[in-house]
Amino acid sequence: DAGVIQSPRHEVTEMGQEVTLRCKPISGHDYLFWYRQTMMRGLELLIYFNNNVPIDDSGMPEDRFSAKMPNASFSTLKIQPSEPRDSAVYFCASSLTGGEAFFGQGTRLTVV
Amino acid sequence: GENVGLHLPTLSVQEGDNSIINCAYSNSASDYFIWYKQESGKGPQFIIDIRSNMDKRQGQRVTVLLNKTVKHLSLQIAATQPGDSAVYFCAETFILTGGGNKLTFGTGTQLKVEL
């Protein structure tokens, strides 16, 4: 398996624009997590899904953030409108029930 | 990718020496604990975990010690190699309804291996 695949690896956008980050989890994994990493706050859990259903989105910063998982092999994290303070590295991770979480390479987002 | 905070603790060791990375956790109800390694530009990578009912677990060149009395976790790396240079995170985890794991990460420690 190629592991968790995220795209794009880098994204630079202007403030106010919509940003969509994509994730393909490891095949067969039933949990999917979105994390954000910044210098100031470290790694923060934003939201996670179980069997494509969002379970806990309490970590999502505000309504500008939304996440979907239309099927078992794809998830998106959308920011609309984006702001400079959203600049961070966004990680997607997946796991089996009871198993360790495998992380993707991350998407480095820069909002100017 | 930059994963080093402005105030990230740094541990410098000589190649071949043993490394000990420490972590304090906050929630005594955590089900188990995991150490992750993050190299520059990559996502965190699982190293080793330990359940809350254990106090020691060994892997290949790594040992994790858990002291629940003082809520302290440590990662020992034997014969540290240049490839061990990375940021190391400890994470508390709770077993979720349905069996998944929710991770809460610590701030991380930068390990630098000097030749």
PDB file of C-alpha atoms in Angstrom:
ATOM      1  CA  ASP A   1       0.000   0.000   0.000  1.00  0.00           C
ATOM      2  CA  ALA A   2       1.252   3.493  -0.774  1.00  0.00           C
ATOM      3  CA  GLY A   3       0.196   4.790   2.605  1.00  0.00           C
ATOM      4  CA  VAL A   4      -1.988   7.804   3.284  1.00  0.00           C
ATOM      5  CA  ILE A   5      -1.883  10.114   0.285  1.00  0.00           C
ATOM      6  CA  GLN A   6      -2.495  13.817   0.596  1.00  0.00           C
ATOM      7  CA  SER A   7      -2.734  16.456  -2.061  1.00  0.00           C
ATOM      8  CA  PRO A   8      -1.542  18.982  -2.794  1.00  0.00           C
ATOM      9  CA  ARG A   9       1.773  18.897  -0.913  1.00  0.00           C
ATOM     10  CA  HIS A  10       1.990  22.659  -0.978  1.00  0.00           C
ATOM     11  CA  GLU A  11      -0.700  25.273  -1.425  1.00  0.00           C
ATOM     12  CA  VAL A  12      -0.287  29.016  -1.546  1.00  0.00           C
ATOM     13  CA  THR A  13      -3.455  31.055  -1.767  1.00  0.00           C
ATOM     14  CA  GLU A  14      -4.680  34.546  -1.204  1.00  0.00           C
ATOM     15  CA  MET A  15      -6.741  35.520   1.783  1.00  0.00           C
ATOM     16  CA  GLY A  16     -10.419  35.050   1.111  1.00  0.00           C
ATOM     17  CA  GLN A  17     -10.006  32.225  -1.357  1.00  0.00           C
ATOM     18  CA  GLU A  18     -11.411  28.748  -0.876  1.00  0.00           C
ATOM     19  CA  VAL A  19      -8.916  25.988  -0.171  1.00  0.00           C
ATOM     20  CA  THR A  20      -9.584  22.264  -0.501  1.00  0.00           C
ATOM     21  CA  LEU A  21      -7.215  19.691   0.895  1.00  0.00           C
ATOM     22  CA  ARG A  22      -7.547  16.069  -0.127  1.00  0.00           C
ATOM     23  CA  CYS A  23      -6.784  12.758   1.492  1.00  0.00           C
ATOM     24  CA  LYS A  24      -6.833   9.142   0.427  1.00  0.00           C
ATOM     25  CA  PRO A  25      -6.606   6.864   3.463  1.00  0.00           C
ATOM     26  CA  ILE A  26      -5.029   3.441   3.513  1.00  0.00           C
ATOM     27  CA  SER A  27      -7.385   0.937   1.969  1.00  0.00           C
ATOM     28  CA  GLY A  28      -9.431  -0.905   4.569  1.00  0.00           C
ATOM     29  CA  HIS A  29      -8.882   1.596   7.356  1.00  0.00           C
ATOM     30  CA  ASP A  30     -12.109   2.631   9.027  1.00  0.00           C
ATOM     31  CA  TYR A  31     -10.911   5.705  10.897  1.00  0.00           C
ATOM     32  CA  LEU A  32      -9.752   8.931   9.300  1.00  0.00           C
ATOM     33  CA  PHE A  33      -8.342  11.927  11.155  1.00  0.00           C
ATOM     34  CA  TRP A  34      -7.482  15.484  10.137  1.00  0.00           C
ATOM     35  CA  TYR A  35      -4.760  17.240  12.144  1.00  0.00           C
ATOM     36  CA  ARG A  36      -3.246  20.690  11.919  1.00  0.00           C
ATOM     37  CA  GLN A  37       0.344  21.461  12.918  1.00  0.00           C
ATOM     38  CA  THR A  38       1.652  24.922  13.718  1.00  0.00           C
ATOM     39  CA  MET A  39       4.707  26.176  15.519  1.00  0.00           C
ATOM     40  CA  MET A  40       2.623  27.744  18.238  1.00  0.00           C
ATOM     41  CA  ARG A  41       0.024  25.054  18.891  1.00  0.00           C
ATOM     42  CA  GLY A  42       1.724  21.850  17.778  1.00  0.00           C
ATOM     43  CA  LEU A  43      -0.416  19.004  16.445  1.00  0.00           C
ATOM     44  CA  GLU A  44      -4.139  19.518  16.932  1.00  0.00           C
ATOM     45  CA  LEU A  45      -6.927  17.114  16.051  1.00  0.00           C
ATOM     46  CA  LEU A  46      -9.535  18.868  13.946  1.00  0.00           C
ATOM     47  CA  ILE A  47     -12.035  16.142  13.137  1.00  0.00           C
ATOM     48  CA  TYR A  48     -12.263  12.392  12.740  1.00  0.00           C
ATOM     49  CA  PHE A  49     -14.489   9.991  10.852  1.00  0.00           C
ATOM     50  CA  ASN A  50     -15.476   6.403  11.528  1.00  0.00           C
ATOM     51  CA  ASN A  51     -16.771   4.458   8.543  1.00  0.00           C
ATOM     52  CA  ASN A  52     -17.154   7.734   6.616  1.00  0.00           C
ATOM     53  CA  VAL A  53     -19.289   9.341   9.321  1.00  0.00           C
ATOM     54  CA  PRO A  54     -17.982  12.424  11.165  1.00  0.00           C
ATOM     55  CA  ILE A  55     -17.825  11.563  14.834  1.00  0.00           C
ATOM     56  CA  ASP A  56     -16.129  14.477  16.564  1.00  0.00           C
ATOM     57  CA  ASP A  57     -15.541  17.862  14.962  1.00  0.00           C
ATOM     58  CA  SER A  58     -14.950  19.739  18.195  1.00  0.00           C
ATOM     59  CA  GLY A  59     -11.437  20.602  17.083  1.00  0.00           C
ATOM     60  CA  MET A  60     -12.548  22.453  13.975  1.00  0.00           C
ATOM     61  CA  PRO A  61     -11.574  26.080  14.605  1.00  0.00           C
ATOM     62  CA  GLU A  62     -14.679  27.752  13.228  1.00  0.00           C
ATOM     63  CA  ASP A  63     -17.392  27.553  10.636  1.00  0.00           C
ATOM     64  CA  ARG A  64     -14.984  28.425   7.873  1.00  0.00           C
ATOM     65  CA  PHE A  65     -13.672  24.871   8.177  1.00  0.00           C
ATOM     66  CA  SER A  66     -15.586  21.877   6.917  1.00  0.00           C
ATOM     67  CA  ALA A  67     -14.709  18.270   6.193  1.00  0.00           C
ATOM     68  CA  LYS A  68     -16.371  15.530   4.239  1.00  0.00           C
ATOM     69  CA  MET A  69     -15.829  11.881   3.568  1.00  0.00           C
ATOM     70  CA  PRO A  70     -18.076  10.856   0.679  1.00  0.00           C
ATOM     71  CA  ASN A  71     -16.644   7.344   0.538  1.00  0.00           C
ATOM     72  CA  ALA A  72     -14.128   5.097   2.251  1.00  0.00           C
ATOM     73  CA  SER A  73     -11.269   6.144   0.015  1.00  0.00           C
ATOM     74  CA  PHE A  74     -11.535   9.912  -0.022  1.00  0.00           C
ATOM     75  CA  SER A  75     -11.865  12.850   2.325  1.00  0.00           C
ATOM     76  CA  THR A  76     -11.624  16.619   1.940  1.00  0.00           C
ATOM     77  CA  LEU A  77     -10.948  19.457   4.317  1.00  0.00           C
ATOM     78  CA  LYS A  78     -12.200  22.791   3.050  1.00  0.00           C
ATOM     79  CA  ILE A  79     -11.497  26.301   4.307  1.00  0.00           C
ATOM     80  CA  GLN A  80     -13.738  29.041   2.999  1.00  0.00           C
ATOM     81  CA  PRO A  81     -12.794  31.839   3.163  1.00  0.00           C
ATOM     82  CA  SER A  82      -9.164  31.285   4.061  1.00  0.00           C
ATOM     83  CA  GLU A  83      -7.234  33.625   6.354  1.00  0.00           C
ATOM     84  CA  PRO A  84      -3.498  34.083   7.001  1.00  0.00           C
ATOM     85  CA  ARG A  85      -3.846  32.485  10.446  1.00  0.00           C
ATOM     86  CA  ASP A  86      -4.918  29.259   8.747  1.00  0.00           C
ATOM     87  CA  SER A  87      -1.371  28.839   7.472  1.00  0.00           C
ATOM     88  CA  ALA A  88      -0.123  25.504   8.799  1.00  0.00           C
ATOM     89  CA  VAL A  89       0.690  21.956   7.805  1.00  0.00           C
ATOM     90  CA  TYR A  90      -2.446  19.849   7.610  1.00  0.00           C
ATOM     91  CA  PHE A  91      -2.118  16.103   8.130  1.00  0.00           C
ATOM     92  CA  CYS A  92      -4.517  13.337   7.369  1.00  0.00           C
ATOM     93  CA  ALA A  93      -4.170  10.013   9.188  1.00  0.00           C
ATOM     94  CA  SER A  94      -6.022   6.726   9.034  1.00  0.00           C
ATOM     95  CA  SER A  95      -6.202   3.653  11.195  1.00  0.00           C
ATOM     96  CA  LEU A  96      -7.892   0.342  11.664  1.00  0.00           C
ATOM     97  CA  THR A  97     -10.092  -0.159  14.682  1.00  0.00           C
ATOM     98  CA  GLY A  98      -7.702  -0.539  17.611  1.00  0.00           C
ATOM     99  CA  GLY A  99      -4.681   0.068  15.421  1.00  0.00           C
ATOM    100  CA  GLU A 100      -2.030   2.730  15.146  1.00  0.00           C
ATOM    101  CA  ALA A 101      -2.616   5.861  13.118  1.00  0.00           C
ATOM    102  CA  PHE A 102      -0.671   6.237   9.878  1.00  0.00           C
ATOM    103  CA  PHE A 103      -0.044   9.792   8.765  1.00  0.00           C
ATOM    104  CA  GLY A 104       0.256  11.248   5.304  1.00  0.00           C
ATOM    105  CA  GLN A 105       3.032  13.571   4.214  1.00  0.00           C
ATOM    106  CA  GLY A 106       0.921  16.618   4.953  1.00  0.00           C
ATOM    107  CA  THR A 107      -0.173  19.675   3.004  1.00  0.00           C
ATOM    108  CA  ARG A 108       1.676  22.878   3.734  1.00  0.00           C
ATOM    109  CA  LEU A 109      -0.824  25.705   3.404  1.00  0.00           C
ATOM    110  CA  THR A 110       0.255  29.306   3.150  1.00  0.00           C
ATOM    111  CA  VAL A 111      -2.403  32.010   3.051  1.00  0.00           C
ATOM    112  CA  VAL A 112      -1.082  35.416   2.044  1.00  0.00           C
TER     113      VAL A 112
ATOM    114  CA  GLY B   1       7.986  20.702   6.796  1.00  0.00           C
ATOM    115  CA  GLU B   2       8.758  22.814   9.792  1.00  0.00           C
ATOM    116  CA  ASN B   3       7.675  21.045  12.912  1.00  0.00           C
ATOM    117  CA  VAL B   4       9.892  22.784  15.396  1.00  0.00           C
ATOM    118  CA  GLY B   5       8.281  25.346  17.603  1.00  0.00           C
ATOM    119  CA  LEU B   6      10.083  28.411  18.793  1.00  0.00           C
ATOM    120  CA  HIS B   7      10.531  26.810  22.202  1.00  0.00           C
ATOM    121  CA  LEU B   8      10.906  23.164  21.246  1.00  0.00           C
ATOM    122  CA  PRO B   9      13.262  21.390  23.653  1.00  0.00           C
ATOM    123  CA  THR B  10      16.386  20.053  21.988  1.00  0.00           C
ATOM    124  CA  LEU B  11      18.452  17.039  22.929  1.00  0.00           C
ATOM    125  CA  SER B  12      21.895  16.706  21.377  1.00  0.00           C
ATOM    126  CA  VAL B  13      23.700  13.374  21.604  1.00  0.00           C
ATOM    127  CA  GLN B  14      26.786  11.833  20.105  1.00  0.00           C
ATOM    128  CA  GLU B  15      26.366   9.065  17.585  1.00  0.00           C
ATOM    129  CA  GLY B  16      26.460   5.738  19.395  1.00  0.00           C
ATOM    130  CA  ASP B  17      25.308   7.126  22.727  1.00  0.00           C
ATOM    131  CA  ASN B  18      21.952   6.367  24.258  1.00  0.00           C
ATOM    132  CA  SER B  19      19.192   8.987  24.109  1.00  0.00           C
ATOM    133  CA  ILE B  20      16.467   9.563  26.635  1.00  0.00           C
ATOM    134  CA  ILE B  21      13.516  11.723  25.681  1.00  0.00           C
ATOM    135  CA  ASN B  22      11.029  12.656  28.361  1.00  0.00           C
ATOM    136  CA  CYS B  23       7.379  13.580  28.313  1.00  0.00           C
ATOM    137  CA  ALA B  24       4.876  14.612  30.954  1.00  0.00           C
ATOM    138  CA  TYR B  25       1.241  13.866  30.346  1.00  0.00           C
ATOM    139  CA  SER B  26      -1.818  15.316  31.967  1.00  0.00           C
ATOM    140  CA  ASN B  27      -4.678  12.853  31.892  1.00  0.00           C
ATOM    141  CA  SER B  28      -4.481   9.868  34.209  1.00  0.00           C
ATOM    142  CA  ALA B  29      -7.425   8.327  32.346  1.00  0.00           C
ATOM    143  CA  SER B  30      -5.480   7.848  29.117  1.00  0.00           C
ATOM    144  CA  ASP B  31      -5.745   4.296  27.810  1.00  0.00           C
ATOM    145  CA  TYR B  32      -2.314   4.136  26.345  1.00  0.00           C
ATOM    146  CA  PHE B  33       0.599   6.194  25.129  1.00  0.00           C
ATOM    147  CA  ILE B  34       2.460   6.340  21.861  1.00  0.00           C
ATOM    148  CA  TRP B  35       5.758   7.755  20.715  1.00  0.00           C
ATOM    149  CA  TYR B  36       5.938   9.215  17.228  1.00  0.00           C
ATOM    150  CA  LYS B  37       8.943  10.325  15.219  1.00  0.00           C
ATOM    151  CA  GLN B  38       8.629  13.171  12.727  1.00  0.00           C
ATOM    152  CA  GLU B  39      11.346  13.897  10.221  1.00  0.00           C
ATOM    153  CA  SER B  40      11.484  17.181   8.395  1.00  0.00           C
ATOM    154  CA  GLY B  41       8.882  17.374   5.659  1.00  0.00           C
ATOM    155  CA  LYS B  42       7.116  14.195   6.710  1.00  0.00           C
ATOM    156  CA  GLY B  43       4.195  13.158   8.817  1.00  0.00           C
ATOM    157  CA  PRO B  44       4.568  11.587  12.260  1.00  0.00           C
ATOM    158  CA  GLN B  45       5.609   7.953  12.195  1.00  0.00           C
ATOM    159  CA  PHE B  46       4.677   5.414  14.870  1.00  0.00           C
ATOM    160  CA  ILE B  47       7.609   4.130  16.940  1.00  0.00           C
ATOM    161  CA  ILE B  48       6.247   2.268  19.930  1.00  0.00           C
ATOM    162  CA  ASP B  49       3.280   2.281  22.265  1.00  0.00           C
ATOM    163  CA  ILE B  50       2.566   1.203  25.817  1.00  0.00           C
ATOM    164  CA  ARG B  51      -0.697   0.440  27.553  1.00  0.00           C
ATOM    165  CA  SER B  52      -1.567   2.233  30.751  1.00  0.00           C
ATOM    166  CA  ASN B  53      -1.388  -1.021  32.736  1.00  0.00           C
ATOM    167  CA  MET B  54       2.269  -1.543  31.818  1.00  0.00           C
ATOM    168  CA  ASP B  55       5.394   0.249  32.988  1.00  0.00           C
ATOM    169  CA  LYS B  56       7.903  -0.851  30.372  1.00  0.00           C
ATOM    170  CA  ARG B  57       7.933  -2.016  26.809  1.00  0.00           C
ATOM    171  CA  GLN B  58      10.847  -2.740  24.526  1.00  0.00           C
ATOM    172  CA  GLY B  59      11.193  -2.631  20.789  1.00  0.00           C
ATOM    173  CA  GLN B  60      14.104  -2.698  18.445  1.00  0.00           C
ATOM    174  CA  ARG B  61      16.638  -0.244  19.927  1.00  0.00           C
ATOM    175  CA  VAL B  62      13.839   1.594  21.739  1.00  0.00           C
ATOM    176  CA  THR B  63      12.352   1.260  25.200  1.00  0.00           C
ATOM    177  CA  VAL B  64       9.405   3.144  26.602  1.00  0.00           C
ATOM    178  CA  LEU B  65       8.960   3.613  30.332  1.00  0.00           C
ATOM    179  CA  LEU B  66       5.726   4.731  31.957  1.00  0.00           C
ATOM    180  CA  ASN B  67       5.509   6.127  35.472  1.00  0.00           C
ATOM    181  CA  LYS B  68       1.852   6.691  36.243  1.00  0.00           C
ATOM    182  CA  THR B  69       2.566   7.995  39.728  1.00  0.00           C
ATOM    183  CA  VAL B  70       4.181  11.130  38.362  1.00  0.00           C
ATOM    184  CA  LYS B  71       2.531  11.004  34.916  1.00  0.00           C
ATOM    185  CA  HIS B  72       5.817  10.665  33.138  1.00  0.00           C
ATOM    186  CA  LEU B  73       6.752   8.864  29.963  1.00  0.00           C
ATOM    187  CA  SER B  74      10.202   8.357  28.495  1.00  0.00           C
ATOM    188  CA  LEU B  75      11.648   7.002  25.273  1.00  0.00           C
ATOM    189  CA  GLN B  76      15.090   5.489  25.341  1.00  0.00           C
ATOM    190  CA  ILE B  77      16.965   5.001  22.089  1.00  0.00           C
ATOM    191  CA  ALA B  78      20.001   2.753  22.259  1.00  0.00           C
ATOM    192  CA  ALA B  79      23.090   3.417  20.141  1.00  0.00           C
ATOM    193  CA  THR B  80      21.665   6.557  18.589  1.00  0.00           C
ATOM    194  CA  GLN B  81      22.265   6.891  14.852  1.00  0.00           C
ATOM    195  CA  PRO B  82      22.203   9.930  12.539  1.00  0.00           C
ATOM    196  CA  GLY B  83      18.937   8.628  11.104  1.00  0.00           C
ATOM    197  CA  ASP B  84      17.350   9.068  14.513  1.00  0.00           C
ATOM    198  CA  SER B  85      17.558  12.852  14.169  1.00  0.00           C
ATOM    199  CA  ALA B  86      13.975  14.091  14.197  1.00  0.00           C
ATOM    200  CA  VAL B  87      11.292  15.559  16.420  1.00  0.00           C
ATOM    201  CA  TYR B  88       9.799  13.050  18.827  1.00  0.00           C
ATOM    202  CA  PHE B  89       6.264  13.389  20.124  1.00  0.00           C
ATOM    203  CA  CYS B  90       4.551  11.539  22.890  1.00  0.00           C
ATOM    204  CA  ALA B  91       0.800  11.155  22.538  1.00  0.00           C
ATOM    205  CA  GLU B  92      -1.930  10.193  24.945  1.00  0.00           C
ATOM    206  CA  THR B  93      -4.671   8.169  23.455  1.00  0.00           C
ATOM    207  CA  PHE B  94      -8.210   7.308  24.379  1.00  0.00           C
ATOM    208  CA  ILE B  95      -9.998   4.324  22.951  1.00  0.00           C
ATOM    209  CA  LEU B  96     -13.055   5.622  21.190  1.00  0.00           C
ATOM    210  CA  THR B  97     -16.481   4.094  20.929  1.00  0.00           C
ATOM    211  CA  GLY B  98     -16.062   1.634  18.090  1.00  0.00           C
ATOM    212  CA  GLY B  99     -12.404   0.977  18.877  1.00  0.00           C
ATOM    213  CA  GLY B 100     -10.537   3.830  17.248  1.00  0.00           C
ATOM    214  CA  ASN B 101      -7.883   5.879  18.991  1.00  0.00           C
ATOM    215  CA  LYS B 102      -8.006   9.626  19.605  1.00  0.00           C
ATOM    216  CA  LEU B 103      -4.516  11.046  19.953  1.00  0.00           C
ATOM    217  CA  THR B 104      -3.505  14.116  21.915  1.00  0.00           C
ATOM    218  CA  PHE B 105       0.068  15.098  21.135  1.00  0.00           C
ATOM    219  CA  GLY B 106       2.677  16.690  23.349  1.00  0.00           C
ATOM    220  CA  THR B 107       4.827  19.573  22.142  1.00  0.00           C
ATOM    221  CA  GLY B 108       7.721  17.448  20.928  1.00  0.00           C
ATOM    222  CA  THR B 109      11.472  17.203  21.483  1.00  0.00           C
ATOM    223  CA  GLN B 110      14.061  17.802  18.772  1.00  0.00           C
ATOM    224  CA  LEU B 111      16.765  15.108  18.798  1.00  0.00           C
ATOM    225  CA  LYS B 112      20.045  16.044  17.121  1.00  0.00           C
ATOM    226  CA  VAL B 113      22.655  13.381  16.601  1.00  0.00           C
ATOM    227  CA  GLU B 114      26.194  14.659  16.323  1.00  0.00           C
ATOM    228  CA  LEU B 115      28.810  12.698  14.425  1.00  0.00           C
TER     229      LEU B 115
END
